[in-house]
Coordinates of C-alpha atoms and ligand atoms in Angstrom, one line a residue:
X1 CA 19.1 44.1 113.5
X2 CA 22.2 45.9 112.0
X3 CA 21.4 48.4 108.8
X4 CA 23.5 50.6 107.1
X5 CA 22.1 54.1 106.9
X6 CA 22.7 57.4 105.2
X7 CA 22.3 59.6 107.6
X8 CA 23.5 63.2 105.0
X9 CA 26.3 63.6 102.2
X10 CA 28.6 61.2 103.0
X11 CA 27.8 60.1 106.3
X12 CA 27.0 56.4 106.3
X13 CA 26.8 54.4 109.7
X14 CA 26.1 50.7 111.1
X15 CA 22.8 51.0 113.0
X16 CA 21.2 49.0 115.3
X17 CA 17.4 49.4 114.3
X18 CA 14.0 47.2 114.5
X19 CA 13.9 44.7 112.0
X20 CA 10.8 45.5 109.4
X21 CA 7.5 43.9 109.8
X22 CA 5.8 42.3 107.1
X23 CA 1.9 43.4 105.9
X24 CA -0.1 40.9 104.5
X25 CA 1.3 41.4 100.8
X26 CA 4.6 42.2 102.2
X27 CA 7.7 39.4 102.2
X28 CA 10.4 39.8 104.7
X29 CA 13.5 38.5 103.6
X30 CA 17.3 37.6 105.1
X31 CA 19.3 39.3 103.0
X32 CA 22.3 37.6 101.1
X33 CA 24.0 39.8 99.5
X34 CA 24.0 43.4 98.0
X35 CA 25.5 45.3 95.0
X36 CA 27.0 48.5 95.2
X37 CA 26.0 50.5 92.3
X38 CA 26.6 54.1 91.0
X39 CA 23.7 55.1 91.9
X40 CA 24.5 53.9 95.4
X41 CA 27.8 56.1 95.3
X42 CA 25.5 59.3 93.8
X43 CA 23.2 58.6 97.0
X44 CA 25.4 58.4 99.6
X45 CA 27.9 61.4 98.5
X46 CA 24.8 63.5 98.0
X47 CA 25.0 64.2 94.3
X48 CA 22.7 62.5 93.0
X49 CA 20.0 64.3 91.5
X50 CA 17.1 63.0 93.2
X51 CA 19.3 64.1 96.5
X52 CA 20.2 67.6 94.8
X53 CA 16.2 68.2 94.2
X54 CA 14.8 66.8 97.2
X55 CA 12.7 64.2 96.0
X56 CA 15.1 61.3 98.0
X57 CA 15.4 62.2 101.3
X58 CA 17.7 60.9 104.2
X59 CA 18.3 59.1 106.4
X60 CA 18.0 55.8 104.2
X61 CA 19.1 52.6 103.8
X62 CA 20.6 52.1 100.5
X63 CA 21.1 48.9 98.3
X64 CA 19.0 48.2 95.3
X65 CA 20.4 44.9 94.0
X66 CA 20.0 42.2 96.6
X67 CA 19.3 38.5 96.7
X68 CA 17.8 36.7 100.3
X69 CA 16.2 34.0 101.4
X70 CA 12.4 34.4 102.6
X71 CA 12.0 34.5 106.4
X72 CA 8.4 35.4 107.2
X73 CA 5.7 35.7 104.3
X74 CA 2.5 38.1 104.5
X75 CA -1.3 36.0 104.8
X76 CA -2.0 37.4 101.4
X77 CA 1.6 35.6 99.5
X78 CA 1.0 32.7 98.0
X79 CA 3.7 31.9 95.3
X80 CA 6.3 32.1 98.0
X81 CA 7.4 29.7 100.3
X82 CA 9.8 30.0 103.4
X83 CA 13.7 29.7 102.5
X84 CA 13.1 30.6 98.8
X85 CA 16.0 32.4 97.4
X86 CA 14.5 35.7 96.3
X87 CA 15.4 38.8 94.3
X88 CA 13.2 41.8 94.1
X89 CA 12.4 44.6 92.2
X90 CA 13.9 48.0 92.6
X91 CA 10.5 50.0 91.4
X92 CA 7.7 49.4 93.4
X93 CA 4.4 51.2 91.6
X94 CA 1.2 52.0 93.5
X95 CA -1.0 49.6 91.6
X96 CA -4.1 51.9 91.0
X97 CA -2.7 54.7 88.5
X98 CA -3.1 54.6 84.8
X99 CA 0.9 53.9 84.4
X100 CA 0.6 50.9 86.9
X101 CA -2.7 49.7 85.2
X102 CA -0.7 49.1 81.8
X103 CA 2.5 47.5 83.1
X104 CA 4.4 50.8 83.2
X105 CA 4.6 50.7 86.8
X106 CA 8.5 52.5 86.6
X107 CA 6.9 55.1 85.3
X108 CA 4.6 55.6 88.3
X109 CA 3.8 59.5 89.5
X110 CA 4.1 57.9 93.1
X111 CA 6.5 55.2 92.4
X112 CA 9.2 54.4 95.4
X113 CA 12.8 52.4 94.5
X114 CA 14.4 50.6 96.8
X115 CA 17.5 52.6 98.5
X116 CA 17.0 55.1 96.1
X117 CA 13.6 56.8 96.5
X118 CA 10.8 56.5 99.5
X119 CA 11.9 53.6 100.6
X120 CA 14.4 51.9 102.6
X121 CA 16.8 49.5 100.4
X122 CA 18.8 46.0 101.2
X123 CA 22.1 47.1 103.1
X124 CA 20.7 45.3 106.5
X125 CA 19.7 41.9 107.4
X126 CA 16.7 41.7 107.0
X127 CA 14.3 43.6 103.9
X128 CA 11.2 44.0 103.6
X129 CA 9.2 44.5 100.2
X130 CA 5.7 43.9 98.6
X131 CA 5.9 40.2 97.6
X132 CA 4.3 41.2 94.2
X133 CA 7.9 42.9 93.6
X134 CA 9.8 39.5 94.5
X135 CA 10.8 36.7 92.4
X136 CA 12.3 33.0 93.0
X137 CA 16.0 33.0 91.8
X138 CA 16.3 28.9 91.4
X139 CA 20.1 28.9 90.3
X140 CA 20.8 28.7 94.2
X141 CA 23.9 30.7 94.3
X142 CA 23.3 34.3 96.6
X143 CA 26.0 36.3 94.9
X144 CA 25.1 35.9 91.2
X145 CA 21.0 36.6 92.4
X146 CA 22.2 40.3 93.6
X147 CA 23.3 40.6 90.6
X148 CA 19.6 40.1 88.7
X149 CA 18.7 43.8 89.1
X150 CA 21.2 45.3 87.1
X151 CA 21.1 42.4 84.4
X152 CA 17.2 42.9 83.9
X153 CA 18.2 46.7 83.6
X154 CA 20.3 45.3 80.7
X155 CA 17.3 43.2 79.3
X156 CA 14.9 46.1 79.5
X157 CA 17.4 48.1 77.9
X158 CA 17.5 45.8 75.2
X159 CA 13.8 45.5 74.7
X160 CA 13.0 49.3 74.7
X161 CA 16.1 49.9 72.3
X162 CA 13.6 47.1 70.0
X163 CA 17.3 44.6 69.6
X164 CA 16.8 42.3 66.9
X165 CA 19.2 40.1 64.5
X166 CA 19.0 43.0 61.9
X167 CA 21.0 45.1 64.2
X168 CA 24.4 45.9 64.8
X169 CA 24.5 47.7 68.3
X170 CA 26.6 49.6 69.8
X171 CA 27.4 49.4 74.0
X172 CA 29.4 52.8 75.3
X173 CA 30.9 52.6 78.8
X174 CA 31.5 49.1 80.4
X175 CA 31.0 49.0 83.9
X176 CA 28.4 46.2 85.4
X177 CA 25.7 47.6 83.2
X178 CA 27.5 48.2 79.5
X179 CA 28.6 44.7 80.3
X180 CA 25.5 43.1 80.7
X181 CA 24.3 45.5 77.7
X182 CA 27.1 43.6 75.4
X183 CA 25.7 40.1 76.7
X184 CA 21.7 41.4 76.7
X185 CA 22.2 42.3 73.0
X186 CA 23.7 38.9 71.6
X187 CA 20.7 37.0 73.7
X188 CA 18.7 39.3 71.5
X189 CA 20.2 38.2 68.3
X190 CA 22.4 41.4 67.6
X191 CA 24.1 41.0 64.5
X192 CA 27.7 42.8 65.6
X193 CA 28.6 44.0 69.1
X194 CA 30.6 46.9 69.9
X195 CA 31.7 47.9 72.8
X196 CA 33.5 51.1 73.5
X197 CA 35.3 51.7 76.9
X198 CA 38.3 53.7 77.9
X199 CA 39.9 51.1 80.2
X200 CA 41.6 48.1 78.6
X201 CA 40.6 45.8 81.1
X202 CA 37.3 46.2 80.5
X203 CA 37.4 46.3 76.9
X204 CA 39.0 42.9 77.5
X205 CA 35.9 41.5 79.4
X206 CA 33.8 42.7 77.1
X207 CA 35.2 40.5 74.2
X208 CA 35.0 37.6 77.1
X209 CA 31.2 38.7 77.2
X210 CA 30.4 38.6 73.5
X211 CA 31.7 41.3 71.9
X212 CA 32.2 41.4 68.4
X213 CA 34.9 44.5 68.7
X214 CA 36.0 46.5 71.9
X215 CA 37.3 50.0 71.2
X216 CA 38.8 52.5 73.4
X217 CA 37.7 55.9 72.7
X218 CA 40.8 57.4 74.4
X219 CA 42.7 55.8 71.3
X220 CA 40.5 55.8 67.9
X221 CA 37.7 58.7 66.3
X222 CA 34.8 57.3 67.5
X223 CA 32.6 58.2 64.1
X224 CA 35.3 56.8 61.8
X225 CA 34.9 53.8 63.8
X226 CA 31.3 53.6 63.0
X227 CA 32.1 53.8 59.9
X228 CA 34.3 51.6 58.7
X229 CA 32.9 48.3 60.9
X230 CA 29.2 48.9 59.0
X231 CA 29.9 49.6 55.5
X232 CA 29.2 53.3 56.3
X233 CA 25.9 52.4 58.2
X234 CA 27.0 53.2 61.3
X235 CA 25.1 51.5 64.3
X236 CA 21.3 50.8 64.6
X237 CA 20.9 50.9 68.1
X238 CA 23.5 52.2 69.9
X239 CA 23.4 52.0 74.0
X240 CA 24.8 54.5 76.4
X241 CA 25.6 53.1 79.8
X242 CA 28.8 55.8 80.8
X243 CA 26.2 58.0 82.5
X244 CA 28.0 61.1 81.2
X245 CA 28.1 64.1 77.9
X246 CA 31.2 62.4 76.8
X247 CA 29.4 58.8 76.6
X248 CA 26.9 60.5 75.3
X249 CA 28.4 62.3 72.6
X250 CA 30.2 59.4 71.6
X251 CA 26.8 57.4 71.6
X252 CA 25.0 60.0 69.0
X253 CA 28.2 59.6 66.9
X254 CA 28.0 56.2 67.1
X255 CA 24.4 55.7 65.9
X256 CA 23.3 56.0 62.7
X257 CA 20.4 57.2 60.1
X258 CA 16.8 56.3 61.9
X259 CA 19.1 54.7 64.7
X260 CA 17.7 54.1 68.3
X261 CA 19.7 56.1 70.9
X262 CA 19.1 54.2 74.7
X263 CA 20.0 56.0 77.4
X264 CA 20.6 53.9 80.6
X265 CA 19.7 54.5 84.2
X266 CA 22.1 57.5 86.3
X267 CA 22.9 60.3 84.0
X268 CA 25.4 62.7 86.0
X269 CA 24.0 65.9 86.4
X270 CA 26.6 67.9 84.6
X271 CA 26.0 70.0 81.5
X272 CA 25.6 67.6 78.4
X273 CA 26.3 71.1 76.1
X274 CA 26.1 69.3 73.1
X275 CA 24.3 70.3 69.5
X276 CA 21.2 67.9 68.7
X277 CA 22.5 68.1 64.9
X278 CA 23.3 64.9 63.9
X279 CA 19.9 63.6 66.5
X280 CA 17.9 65.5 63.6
X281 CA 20.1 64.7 60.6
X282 CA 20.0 61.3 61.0
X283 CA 16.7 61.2 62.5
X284 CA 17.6 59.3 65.5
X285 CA 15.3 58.2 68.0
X286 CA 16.4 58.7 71.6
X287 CA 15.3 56.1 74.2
X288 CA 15.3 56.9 78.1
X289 CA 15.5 53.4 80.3
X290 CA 14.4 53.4 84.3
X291 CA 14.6 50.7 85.8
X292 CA 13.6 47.3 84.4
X293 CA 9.8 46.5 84.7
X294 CA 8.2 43.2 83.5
X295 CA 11.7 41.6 83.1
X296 CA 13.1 39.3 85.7
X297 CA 11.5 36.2 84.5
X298 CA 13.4 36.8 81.4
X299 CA 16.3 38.0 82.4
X300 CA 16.2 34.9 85.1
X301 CA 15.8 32.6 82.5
X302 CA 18.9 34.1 80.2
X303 CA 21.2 33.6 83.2
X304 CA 19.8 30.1 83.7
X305 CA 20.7 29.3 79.7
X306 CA 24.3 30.7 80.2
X307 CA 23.4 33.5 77.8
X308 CA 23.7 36.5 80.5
X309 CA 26.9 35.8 82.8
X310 CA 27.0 38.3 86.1
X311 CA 30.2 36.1 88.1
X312 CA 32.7 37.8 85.7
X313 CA 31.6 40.9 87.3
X314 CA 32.4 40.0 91.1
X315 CA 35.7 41.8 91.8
X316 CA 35.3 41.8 95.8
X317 CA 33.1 41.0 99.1
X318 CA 32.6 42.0 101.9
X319 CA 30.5 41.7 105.3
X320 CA 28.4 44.3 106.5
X321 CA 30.7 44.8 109.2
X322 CA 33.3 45.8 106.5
X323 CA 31.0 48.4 104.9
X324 CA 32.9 51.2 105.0
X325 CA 35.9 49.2 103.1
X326 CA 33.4 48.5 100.7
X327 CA 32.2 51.8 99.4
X328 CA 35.6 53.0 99.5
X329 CA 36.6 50.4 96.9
X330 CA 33.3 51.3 95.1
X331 CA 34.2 54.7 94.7
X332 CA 37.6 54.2 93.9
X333 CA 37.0 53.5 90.2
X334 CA 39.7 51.6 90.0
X335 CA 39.7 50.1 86.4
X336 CA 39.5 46.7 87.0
X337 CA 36.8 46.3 90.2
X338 CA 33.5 46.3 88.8
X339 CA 30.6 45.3 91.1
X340 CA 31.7 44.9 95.0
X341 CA 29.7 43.1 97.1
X342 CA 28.6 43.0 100.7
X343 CA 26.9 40.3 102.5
X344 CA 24.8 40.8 105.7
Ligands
ZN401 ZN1 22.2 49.6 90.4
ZN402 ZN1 1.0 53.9 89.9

């Protein structure tokens, strides 16, 4: 079968390889499509700080949000059947620790992630994964399943962050995941949505999404804004998805007196130099968010109601032939592609 490998920094090829071979608790799966995320990008340039510290190694295949449909199912599986459209999980816990024993299986000492760490991800046609990781998508369409993974990131974001109608919540940064933040947090009940971005087009979305405001921070004083939408408040929960110390900084302005400060996923490795102050002032509680365990049936459930929308977010695809096209639109950051897409 053809995979896409990282071979170092920034070398990425089309391999022949074997295909994987299921064990008994193992699915193997055709794959449908695959997301490109950040943490893709990180991966494959080599900066990422897993990379950086040697705890990912190459080569590896990357792609952590994928959708495909089961080809070959392990003796052990039993709530999957052949042709089910599947999504899977990008954590994948040993089972036996003290983490994994109380559902905190992201958390794991030994835990691999798909494409990211220890184990080989969804850029090639065929997958495989531990079935107790993979879920049925029934919506049908391949493209909007990829996109589970970063939504339930969004969900599990929302749930650690404790969202509830009494809050107002802020979202900072709107790529794929702010986005699904601003439409996690109204299918939690959020009172008032912010969202704060620095690129019109997605401040745009975001009102499309659910947003009560979108703000650029290019173009107002973030803590003035804070305070004049709450009545001097500022924002209970406040959720930083730019992955860097000027999201950051603008999140902790943001957020307010006993205020929940969630930190999502990739956080570049740059120095966030920044005084913990207003953290202890206001007595903020800060929130760290990996990955998204114990979610997708939720999360599958929201997109299945309508309340989480991920087609919005589709700005190109490609085939796996086109891979190199595809990262380099990726990477590009051009303001309005969000999530590109390539299909084995
Ligand atoms: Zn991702
Ligand atoms: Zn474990």
């Amino acid at each position: 079968m053809k995979a896409v490998r990282v071979l170092g920094p920034s070398q990425l090829v089309l391999d022949e390889v074997p295909a994987p071979i299921p064990g008994s608790g193992d699915v193997l799966v055709r794959i449908a499509a695959v997301g490109i995320c950040q943490t893709d990008i990180e991966i494959v340039s080599g900066v990422h700080g897993w990379i950086t510290d040697g705890q990912s190694r190459y080569p590896l295949v990357p792609g952590h949000e994928w959708s495909g449909y089961v080809e070959a199912l392990g003796a052990e599986v039993s709530h999957l059947a052949l042709g089910d459209l599947v999504v899977g999980e990008t954590g994948i816990g040993c089972g036996q620790c003290r983490w994994c024993r109380t559902g905190h299986y992201n958390v794991c000492p030994d835990v691999t992630e798909a494409g990211i760490l220890g184990r080989d991800g969804a850029l090639r046609e065929y997958h495989v994964q531990p079935a107790r990781f993979v879920h049925r998508f029934p919506l049908g369409d391949p493209d909007t399943a990829a996109l589970v993974e970063p939504a339930t990131v969004a969900v599990y974001a929302c749930q650690r962050g404790a969202v509830s109608p009494l809050d107002r919540v802020a979202v900072v940064g709107c790529g794929s995941i702010g986005l699904l933040c601003v439409q996690a947090a109204r299918a939690f009940g959020a009172r008032f949505v912010l969202a704060v971005s620095r690129s019109e087009y997605k401040l745009r979305l975001a009102e499309t999404l659910g947003a009560d405001r979108a703000v650029s921070s290019a173009a107002v004083n973030i803590g003035e804004v804070a305070q004049e939408m709450t009545g001097g408040d500022a924002f209970d929960v406040v959720i930083e998805a730019g992955g860097n110390a000027e999201a950051f900084n603008d999140a902790v302005q943001l957020c307010g007196r006993l205020g929940r400060l969630v930190v999502v996923g990739y956080a570049s490795p740059e120095a966030y130099g920044y005084s913990l102050q207003t953290i202890i002032d206001r007595e903020q509680t800060l929130v760290g968010v990996r990955g998204s365990p114990n979610v997708y049936p939720q999360t599958i459930d929201l997109m299945a109601a309508g309340r989480i929308r991920v087609e919005p977010l589709i700005s190109a695809r490609f085939t796996l032939g086109e891979y190199a096209r595809a990262f380099e639109l990726a990477v590009s950051r051009k303001p309005d592609v969000l999530k590109v897409l390539v299909k084995p």
